[in-house]
Amino acid sequence: MKAFSSSDDQPRLRADDFRLLRDLVNDHAGLHFDDGSLYLFERRLGERVAALELGGFDEYYKYLRFNARGKAEIEESIERLTTKETYFFRQEYQLRSFANELLPRLAEANRDSGQLTVWSAGCSTGEEAYTVAILIARSGLFQGWNVRVVGSDISRRNVATARRGTYRAASFRTTPPEIRREYFVEEPEGVRVVERIRAMCHFGQLNLLDRTRAALVGRADAVFCRNVLIYFDMRSRKKVIDNLYDRLTPGGFLMLGHSESLLNVSTAFELVHLSEDLVYRKPLAARRWDGSSP
Ligand SMILES: C[S@@+](CC[C@H](N)C(=O)[O-])C[C@H]1O[C@@H](n2cnc3c(N)ncnc32)[C@H](O)[C@@H]1O
């Protein structure tokens, strides 16, 4: 039976199919959707049911599970269901604390190695990673160092946009004018990050639940994972935090979004009070909380 309404030819999503799709998305990406999200799924995935010429959402579910192209289609559905909202210099008070209080500590701690890696985990279209690179460059503390800013996101489209490094006005809603003048150039397609900042940044597609692929990031001295975990269920948050913990160097810092915390997620981190913010730190004598070595 074709599950399409007669009025607008949009496929209708039944509650039991919604629950199956929701669980599949949750298993794959960690995203949590409550019962009120049925219409969001119907709107955002309905076009895919039509594009694949399927009879309804029940067939779409089977396609995702069993078709040879199912895995690619799960990625497509996640592209459509994630919130990509981001902009340069988001949560400015936290960035000030990072620049004024954490970068000097990292410069001191890593003086011998001359290496610094900061990871923007769930970077969306790249604004957060470029912001971090600009702060590092402006600090003047890392000249001649091997500095890497790694940006990763589950969405291939976001990663492609990040690599392009060209943005529209909405990305600059809280960018100080002097920064915009110094680190961006106007081009016909939009406003582009200058080359010396782009050269510090490396972007890749990564599902934060995937521990094996996360290891490709290497060791990070600081991780920004902001406005990502709010969309996850508790089990997936724990998994992601576990992965980020593994990637951090002992003494390394974790920055979350303003409405996010590790309460009920992990006790493995220390809380660090900065003048304008609270951040988390992997203890210097870090052991995994299950008692084994890191
Ligand atoms: C709201 S944006 C946050 C962007 C940026 N961190 C910020 O605070 O402005 C959330 C991003 O998390 C990504 N995301 C969602 N689930 C993910 C997963 N399992 N692995 C990696 N990234 C994920 C989404 O694609 C989206 O780009």
mmCIF file of C-alpha atoms and ligand atoms in Angstrom:
data_model
loop_
_atom_site.group_PDB
_atom_site.id
_atom_site.type_symbol
_atom_site.label_atom_id
_atom_site.label_comp_id
_atom_site.label_asym_id
_atom_site.label_seq_id
_atom_site.Cartn_x
_atom_site.Cartn_y
_atom_site.Cartn_z
ATOM 1 C CA MET A 1 0.000 0.000 0.000
ATOM 2 C CA LYS A 2 1.328 3.438 -0.888
ATOM 3 C CA ALA A 3 1.611 5.530 2.248
ATOM 4 C CA PHE A 4 1.062 8.873 0.539
ATOM 5 C CA SER A 5 -1.565 11.439 1.461
ATOM 6 C CA SER A 6 -3.916 12.418 -1.302
ATOM 7 C CA SER A 7 -3.561 16.160 -0.622
ATOM 8 C CA ASP A 8 0.129 16.878 -1.202
ATOM 9 C CA ASP A 9 1.597 13.580 -2.366
ATOM 10 C CA GLN A 10 4.040 13.661 0.529
ATOM 11 C CA PRO A 11 4.700 10.249 2.070
ATOM 12 C CA ARG A 12 3.153 9.873 5.540
ATOM 13 C CA LEU A 13 5.266 8.506 8.371
ATOM 14 C CA ARG A 14 3.528 6.125 10.765
ATOM 15 C CA ALA A 15 4.587 6.022 14.440
ATOM 16 C CA ASP A 16 6.030 2.487 14.239
ATOM 17 C CA ASP A 17 8.146 3.326 11.137
ATOM 18 C CA PHE A 18 9.268 6.546 12.836
ATOM 19 C CA ARG A 19 10.535 4.570 15.828
ATOM 20 C CA LEU A 20 12.483 2.173 13.587
ATOM 21 C CA LEU A 21 14.095 5.044 11.659
ATOM 22 C CA ARG A 22 14.846 6.972 14.824
ATOM 23 C CA ASP A 23 16.594 3.963 16.400
ATOM 24 C CA LEU A 24 18.633 3.369 13.254
ATOM 25 C CA VAL A 25 19.816 6.994 13.210
ATOM 26 C CA ASN A 26 20.567 6.794 16.928
ATOM 27 C CA ASP A 27 22.634 3.612 16.530
ATOM 28 C CA HIS A 28 24.611 5.106 13.679
ATOM 29 C CA ALA A 29 25.225 8.690 14.823
ATOM 30 C CA GLY A 30 24.194 8.909 18.509
ATOM 31 C CA LEU A 31 21.498 11.490 17.745
ATOM 32 C CA HIS A 32 18.447 11.356 19.993
ATOM 33 C CA PHE A 33 14.983 12.335 18.758
ATOM 34 C CA ASP A 34 11.892 12.361 20.987
ATOM 35 C CA ASP A 35 8.397 11.390 19.878
ATOM 36 C CA GLY A 36 7.685 14.992 18.819
ATOM 37 C CA SER A 37 10.236 14.620 16.009
ATOM 38 C CA LEU A 38 7.981 12.450 13.842
ATOM 39 C CA TYR A 39 7.013 15.376 11.607
ATOM 40 C CA LEU A 40 10.632 16.482 11.312
ATOM 41 C CA PHE A 41 11.503 13.001 9.975
ATOM 42 C CA GLU A 42 8.486 13.065 7.698
ATOM 43 C CA ARG A 43 9.428 16.467 6.252
ATOM 44 C CA ARG A 44 13.162 15.964 5.931
ATOM 45 C CA LEU A 45 13.205 12.351 4.742
ATOM 46 C CA GLY A 46 10.011 12.375 2.680
ATOM 47 C CA GLU A 47 11.883 13.742 -0.327
ATOM 48 C CA ARG A 48 14.251 10.776 -0.161
ATOM 49 C CA VAL A 49 11.362 8.289 -0.201
ATOM 50 C CA ALA A 50 10.102 10.026 -3.341
ATOM 51 C CA ALA A 51 13.549 10.394 -4.959
ATOM 52 C CA LEU A 52 14.245 6.667 -4.509
ATOM 53 C CA GLU A 53 10.754 5.899 -5.847
ATOM 54 C CA LEU A 54 9.867 3.863 -2.787
ATOM 55 C CA GLY A 55 6.319 3.032 -1.721
ATOM 56 C CA GLY A 56 6.626 4.638 1.722
ATOM 57 C CA PHE A 57 8.742 4.971 4.856
ATOM 58 C CA ASP A 58 8.488 1.241 5.628
ATOM 59 C CA GLU A 59 10.318 0.572 2.344
ATOM 60 C CA TYR A 60 12.748 3.378 3.090
ATOM 61 C CA TYR A 61 13.650 1.658 6.378
ATOM 62 C CA LYS A 62 14.249 -1.642 4.567
ATOM 63 C CA TYR A 63 16.359 0.194 1.980
ATOM 64 C CA LEU A 64 18.514 1.700 4.740
ATOM 65 C CA ARG A 65 18.952 -1.661 6.437
ATOM 66 C CA PHE A 66 19.368 -4.067 3.549
ATOM 67 C CA ASN A 67 20.094 -2.309 0.238
ATOM 68 C CA ALA A 68 23.694 -2.232 -1.010
ATOM 69 C CA ARG A 69 23.374 1.577 -1.044
ATOM 70 C CA GLY A 70 21.800 1.612 2.425
ATOM 71 C CA LYS A 71 24.898 2.808 4.249
ATOM 72 C CA ALA A 72 25.313 5.787 1.911
ATOM 73 C CA GLU A 73 21.625 6.566 2.336
ATOM 74 C CA ILE A 74 21.950 6.547 6.160
ATOM 75 C CA GLU A 75 24.611 9.231 5.700
ATOM 76 C CA GLU A 76 22.206 11.152 3.463
ATOM 77 C CA SER A 77 19.428 10.929 6.054
ATOM 78 C CA ILE A 78 21.778 12.117 8.798
ATOM 79 C CA GLU A 79 22.820 15.075 6.615
ATOM 80 C CA ARG A 80 19.154 16.035 6.596
ATOM 81 C CA LEU A 81 18.472 15.493 10.301
ATOM 82 C CA THR A 82 21.453 17.225 11.935
ATOM 83 C CA THR A 83 21.558 20.800 13.139
ATOM 84 C CA LYS A 84 24.471 22.564 11.437
ATOM 85 C CA GLU A 85 24.135 25.975 13.077
ATOM 86 C CA THR A 86 27.543 27.573 13.677
ATOM 87 C CA TYR A 87 29.423 30.836 13.206
ATOM 88 C CA PHE A 88 32.841 32.401 13.798
ATOM 89 C CA PHE A 89 33.663 33.489 17.356
ATOM 90 C CA ARG A 90 30.674 31.657 18.851
ATOM 91 C CA GLN A 91 30.602 31.740 22.675
ATOM 92 C CA GLU A 92 33.125 34.549 22.816
ATOM 93 C CA TYR A 93 33.649 34.464 26.604
ATOM 94 C CA GLN A 94 34.936 30.888 26.331
ATOM 95 C CA LEU A 95 37.237 31.776 23.456
ATOM 96 C CA ARG A 96 38.651 34.676 25.502
ATOM 97 C CA SER A 97 39.430 32.274 28.336
ATOM 98 C CA PHE A 98 40.991 29.840 25.873
ATOM 99 C CA ALA A 99 43.187 32.566 24.324
ATOM 100 C CA ASN A 100 44.160 34.366 27.535
ATOM 101 C CA GLU A 101 44.473 31.504 30.005
ATOM 102 C CA LEU A 102 44.794 28.158 28.235
ATOM 103 C CA LEU A 103 47.033 28.970 25.274
ATOM 104 C CA PRO A 104 49.801 30.354 27.556
ATOM 105 C CA ARG A 105 49.574 27.159 29.677
ATOM 106 C CA LEU A 106 49.807 24.981 26.563
ATOM 107 C CA ALA A 107 52.722 27.025 25.213
ATOM 108 C CA GLU A 108 54.549 26.415 28.495
ATOM 109 C CA ALA A 109 53.627 22.705 28.729
ATOM 110 C CA ASN A 110 54.651 21.946 25.114
ATOM 111 C CA ARG A 111 57.723 24.196 24.949
ATOM 112 C CA ASP A 112 60.101 21.274 24.440
ATOM 113 C CA SER A 113 58.134 19.540 21.683
ATOM 114 C CA GLY A 114 57.111 22.737 19.842
ATOM 115 C CA GLN A 115 53.889 21.002 18.793
ATOM 116 C CA LEU A 116 50.280 21.953 19.366
ATOM 117 C CA THR A 117 47.133 20.145 18.211
ATOM 118 C CA VAL A 118 43.611 21.442 18.791
ATOM 119 C CA TRP A 119 40.601 19.437 17.623
ATOM 120 C CA SER A 120 37.230 20.905 16.731
ATOM 121 C CA ALA A 121 35.115 17.751 17.101
ATOM 122 C CA GLY A 122 31.774 18.268 15.344
ATOM 123 C CA CYS A 123 33.028 21.363 13.518
ATOM 124 C CA SER A 124 30.059 21.655 11.141
ATOM 125 C CA THR A 125 31.136 23.949 8.279
ATOM 126 C CA GLY A 126 34.470 24.866 9.848
ATOM 127 C CA GLU A 127 33.946 28.254 11.486
ATOM 128 C CA GLU A 128 34.951 26.941 14.931
ATOM 129 C CA ALA A 129 38.225 25.424 13.666
ATOM 130 C CA TYR A 130 39.192 28.612 11.797
ATOM 131 C CA THR A 131 38.313 30.690 14.866
ATOM 132 C CA VAL A 132 40.673 28.575 16.973
ATOM 133 C CA ALA A 133 43.427 28.900 14.354
ATOM 134 C CA ILE A 134 43.006 32.688 14.336
ATOM 135 C CA LEU A 135 43.274 32.794 18.152
ATOM 136 C CA ILE A 136 46.437 30.693 18.052
ATOM 137 C CA ALA A 137 47.970 32.921 15.358
ATOM 138 C CA ARG A 138 47.026 36.123 17.217
ATOM 139 C CA SER A 139 48.516 34.886 20.491
ATOM 140 C CA GLY A 140 51.999 35.045 18.954
ATOM 141 C CA LEU A 141 53.012 32.201 21.307
ATOM 142 C CA PHE A 142 53.499 29.486 18.722
ATOM 143 C CA GLN A 143 55.641 31.017 15.990
ATOM 144 C CA GLY A 144 57.849 28.375 14.377
ATOM 145 C CA TRP A 145 55.826 25.591 16.062
ATOM 146 C CA ASN A 146 54.159 22.670 14.372
ATOM 147 C CA VAL A 147 50.533 23.754 14.929
ATOM 148 C CA ARG A 148 47.610 21.630 13.736
ATOM 149 C CA VAL A 149 43.938 22.516 14.034
ATOM 150 C CA VAL A 150 41.875 19.475 13.122
ATOM 151 C CA GLY A 151 38.201 19.883 12.245
ATOM 152 C CA SER A 152 35.917 16.862 11.899
ATOM 153 C CA ASP A 153 32.241 16.311 11.283
ATOM 154 C CA ILE A 154 29.978 13.398 10.405
ATOM 155 C CA SER A 155 28.608 15.352 7.429
ATOM 156 C CA ARG A 156 30.648 15.136 4.222
ATOM 157 C CA ARG A 157 28.955 18.279 2.916
ATOM 158 C CA ASN A 158 29.959 20.232 6.002
ATOM 159 C CA VAL A 159 33.534 19.021 5.653
ATOM 160 C CA ALA A 160 33.602 20.053 1.986
ATOM 161 C CA THR A 161 32.358 23.533 2.933
ATOM 162 C CA ALA A 162 34.954 23.743 5.702
ATOM 163 C CA ARG A 163 37.740 22.840 3.280
ATOM 164 C CA ARG A 164 36.545 25.498 0.835
ATOM 165 C CA GLY A 165 36.790 28.117 3.594
ATOM 166 C CA THR A 166 34.421 30.583 1.925
ATOM 167 C CA TYR A 167 31.524 32.012 3.915
ATOM 168 C CA ARG A 168 28.473 34.258 3.775
ATOM 169 C CA ALA A 169 27.407 37.078 6.070
ATOM 170 C CA ALA A 170 25.581 34.863 8.633
ATOM 171 C CA SER A 171 28.876 33.251 9.644
ATOM 172 C CA PHE A 172 30.232 36.637 10.727
ATOM 173 C CA ARG A 173 27.453 37.699 13.090
ATOM 174 C CA THR A 174 29.835 37.954 16.082
ATOM 175 C CA THR A 175 33.192 38.448 14.359
ATOM 176 C CA PRO A 176 35.030 41.584 15.519
ATOM 177 C CA PRO A 177 35.586 43.908 12.513
ATOM 178 C CA GLU A 178 39.381 44.060 12.971
ATOM 179 C CA ILE A 179 39.538 40.237 12.792
ATOM 180 C CA ARG A 180 37.442 40.220 9.666
ATOM 181 C CA ARG A 181 39.766 42.750 8.043
ATOM 182 C CA GLU A 182 42.931 40.885 8.988
ATOM 183 C CA TYR A 183 41.995 37.226 8.443
ATOM 184 C CA PHE A 184 39.473 37.234 5.585
ATOM 185 C CA VAL A 185 39.427 38.328 1.973
ATOM 186 C CA GLU A 186 36.434 39.250 -0.180
ATOM 187 C CA GLU A 187 36.094 36.999 -3.212
ATOM 188 C CA PRO A 188 33.353 36.716 -5.859
ATOM 189 C CA GLU A 189 31.904 33.544 -4.189
ATOM 190 C CA GLY A 190 32.008 34.936 -0.650
ATOM 191 C CA VAL A 191 34.416 35.847 2.124
ATOM 192 C CA ARG A 192 37.406 33.536 2.321
ATOM 193 C CA VAL A 193 39.732 32.673 5.210
ATOM 194 C CA VAL A 194 43.280 33.868 4.432
ATOM 195 C CA GLU A 195 45.781 31.280 3.304
ATOM 196 C CA ARG A 196 48.044 31.363 6.380
ATOM 197 C CA ILE A 197 45.080 30.405 8.611
ATOM 198 C CA ARG A 198 43.776 27.815 6.140
ATOM 199 C CA ALA A 199 47.210 26.197 6.099
ATOM 200 C CA MET A 200 46.920 25.501 9.855
ATOM 201 C CA CYS A 201 43.579 23.665 9.491
ATOM 202 C CA HIS A 202 42.898 20.096 8.363
ATOM 203 C CA PHE A 203 39.379 18.755 7.900
ATOM 204 C CA GLY A 204 38.048 15.213 7.712
ATOM 205 C CA GLN A 205 34.791 13.299 7.896
ATOM 206 C CA LEU A 206 34.460 11.442 11.197
ATOM 207 C CA ASN A 207 31.655 9.910 13.215
ATOM 208 C CA LEU A 208 32.527 10.705 16.835
ATOM 209 C CA LEU A 209 31.184 7.292 17.905
ATOM 210 C CA ASP A 210 33.861 5.598 15.801
ATOM 211 C CA ARG A 211 36.748 5.016 18.154
ATOM 212 C CA THR A 212 39.038 3.450 15.543
ATOM 213 C CA ARG A 213 38.747 6.345 13.102
ATOM 214 C CA ALA A 214 38.955 8.910 15.903
ATOM 215 C CA ALA A 215 42.444 7.551 16.610
ATOM 216 C CA LEU A 216 43.488 8.995 13.206
ATOM 217 C CA VAL A 217 43.250 12.466 14.746
ATOM 218 C CA GLY A 218 46.283 11.601 16.883
ATOM 219 C CA ARG A 219 46.850 13.263 20.253
ATOM 220 C CA ALA A 220 45.130 16.581 20.940
ATOM 221 C CA ASP A 221 46.152 19.186 23.508
ATOM 222 C CA ALA A 222 42.685 20.714 23.511
ATOM 223 C CA VAL A 223 39.321 19.622 22.147
ATOM 224 C CA PHE A 224 36.332 21.802 21.361
ATOM 225 C CA CYS A 225 33.193 19.672 21.268
ATOM 226 C CA ARG A 226 30.525 22.316 21.477
ATOM 227 C CA ASN A 227 26.829 22.049 20.724
ATOM 228 C CA VAL A 228 27.172 18.462 19.562
ATOM 229 C CA LEU A 229 26.402 16.331 22.639
ATOM 230 C CA ILE A 230 23.122 18.162 23.326
ATOM 231 C CA TYR A 231 21.665 16.232 20.387
ATOM 232 C CA PHE A 232 22.833 12.833 21.715
ATOM 233 C CA ASP A 233 21.344 10.323 24.150
ATOM 234 C CA MET A 234 23.261 9.587 27.359
ATOM 235 C CA ARG A 235 24.809 6.302 26.162
ATOM 236 C CA SER A 236 26.210 7.970 23.030
ATOM 237 C CA ARG A 237 27.468 10.988 25.004
ATOM 238 C CA LYS A 238 29.430 8.623 27.216
ATOM 239 C CA LYS A 239 30.928 6.889 24.196
ATOM 240 C CA VAL A 240 31.975 10.171 22.581
ATOM 241 C CA ILE A 241 33.451 11.558 25.797
ATOM 242 C CA ASP A 242 35.334 8.290 26.251
ATOM 243 C CA ASN A 243 36.794 8.727 22.746
ATOM 244 C CA LEU A 244 37.715 12.374 23.350
ATOM 245 C CA TYR A 245 39.359 11.421 26.640
ATOM 246 C CA ASP A 246 41.506 8.872 24.827
ATOM 247 C CA ARG A 247 42.588 11.452 22.246
ATOM 248 C CA LEU A 248 43.554 14.138 24.793
ATOM 249 C CA THR A 249 47.092 14.361 26.110
ATOM 250 C CA PRO A 250 47.260 14.177 29.922
ATOM 251 C CA GLY A 251 46.726 17.766 31.106
ATOM 252 C CA GLY A 252 44.792 18.553 27.886
ATOM 253 C CA PHE A 253 41.576 20.594 27.931
ATOM 254 C CA LEU A 254 38.008 19.864 26.841
ATOM 255 C CA MET A 255 35.632 22.712 25.988
ATOM 256 C CA LEU A 256 31.896 22.005 25.781
ATOM 257 C CA GLY A 257 28.981 24.210 24.704
ATOM 258 C CA HIS A 258 27.444 26.629 27.208
ATOM 259 C CA SER A 259 24.482 24.349 27.980
ATOM 260 C CA GLU A 260 26.547 21.147 28.139
ATOM 261 C CA SER A 261 28.356 19.490 31.029
ATOM 262 C CA LEU A 262 29.827 16.126 31.994
ATOM 263 C CA LEU A 263 27.340 15.722 34.850
ATOM 264 C CA ASN A 264 26.253 12.057 34.828
ATOM 265 C CA VAL A 265 28.474 11.478 31.757
ATOM 266 C CA SER A 266 32.007 11.111 33.099
ATOM 267 C CA THR A 267 33.954 11.625 36.321
ATOM 268 C CA ALA A 268 37.317 11.140 34.616
ATOM 269 C CA PHE A 269 37.986 14.839 34.035
ATOM 270 C CA GLU A 270 38.974 17.599 36.444
ATOM 271 C CA LEU A 271 37.010 20.835 36.421
ATOM 272 C CA VAL A 272 39.161 23.915 35.819
ATOM 273 C CA HIS A 273 37.849 27.334 36.876
ATOM 274 C CA LEU A 274 38.951 30.079 34.501
ATOM 275 C CA SER A 275 38.100 33.757 34.907
ATOM 276 C CA GLU A 276 35.118 33.596 32.543
ATOM 277 C CA ASP A 277 34.434 29.906 32.101
ATOM 278 C CA LEU A 278 34.617 26.364 33.422
ATOM 279 C CA VAL A 279 36.454 23.836 31.276
ATOM 280 C CA TYR A 280 37.468 20.195 31.748
ATOM 281 C CA ARG A 281 40.973 18.795 31.930
ATOM 282 C CA LYS A 282 42.275 15.276 31.558
ATOM 283 C CA PRO A 283 44.308 14.693 34.747
ATOM 284 C CA LEU A 284 48.073 14.785 34.298
ATOM 285 C CA ALA A 285 48.404 11.385 35.953
ATOM 286 C CA ALA A 286 45.576 10.088 33.831
ATOM 287 C CA ARG A 287 44.314 6.579 34.169
ATOM 288 C CA ARG A 288 41.154 5.356 32.548
ATOM 289 C CA TRP A 289 38.237 5.310 34.980
ATOM 290 C CA ASP A 290 37.933 1.558 34.529
ATOM 291 C CA GLY A 291 41.371 1.376 36.193
ATOM 292 C CA SER A 292 43.454 0.511 33.094
ATOM 293 C CA SER A 293 46.191 2.721 31.639
ATOM 294 C CA PRO A 294 45.269 5.348 29.030
HETATM 295 C C1 LIG B 1 25.271 22.524 15.917
HETATM 296 S S1 LIG B 1 26.677 21.950 15.044
HETATM 297 C C2 LIG B 1 27.968 22.539 16.128
HETATM 298 C C3 LIG B 1 29.080 23.207 15.370
HETATM 299 C C4 LIG B 1 30.169 23.856 16.245
HETATM 300 N N1 LIG B 1 30.810 22.886 17.097
HETATM 301 C C5 LIG B 1 29.617 25.002 17.045
HETATM 302 O O1 LIG B 1 29.474 24.893 18.264
HETATM 303 O O2 LIG B 1 29.314 26.034 16.444
HETATM 304 C C6 LIG B 1 26.625 20.192 15.405
HETATM 305 C C7 LIG B 1 27.439 19.369 14.430
HETATM 306 O O3 LIG B 1 27.610 18.054 14.966
HETATM 307 C C8 LIG B 1 27.664 17.156 13.867
HETATM 308 N N2 LIG B 1 27.417 15.790 14.340
HETATM 309 C C9 LIG B 1 26.242 15.236 14.715
HETATM 310 N N3 LIG B 1 26.416 13.945 15.027
HETATM 311 C C10 LIG B 1 27.736 13.668 14.866
HETATM 312 C C11 LIG B 1 28.536 12.499 15.036
HETATM 313 N N4 LIG B 1 28.012 11.337 15.450
HETATM 314 N N5 LIG B 1 29.854 12.588 14.754
HETATM 315 C C12 LIG B 1 30.393 13.750 14.338
HETATM 316 N N6 LIG B 1 29.696 14.891 14.164
HETATM 317 C C13 LIG B 1 28.373 14.850 14.432
HETATM 318 C C14 LIG B 1 26.609 17.691 12.921
HETATM 319 O O4 LIG B 1 26.811 17.238 11.587
HETATM 320 C C15 LIG B 1 26.775 19.207 13.077
HETATM 321 O O5 LIG B 1 27.583 19.734 12.069
#
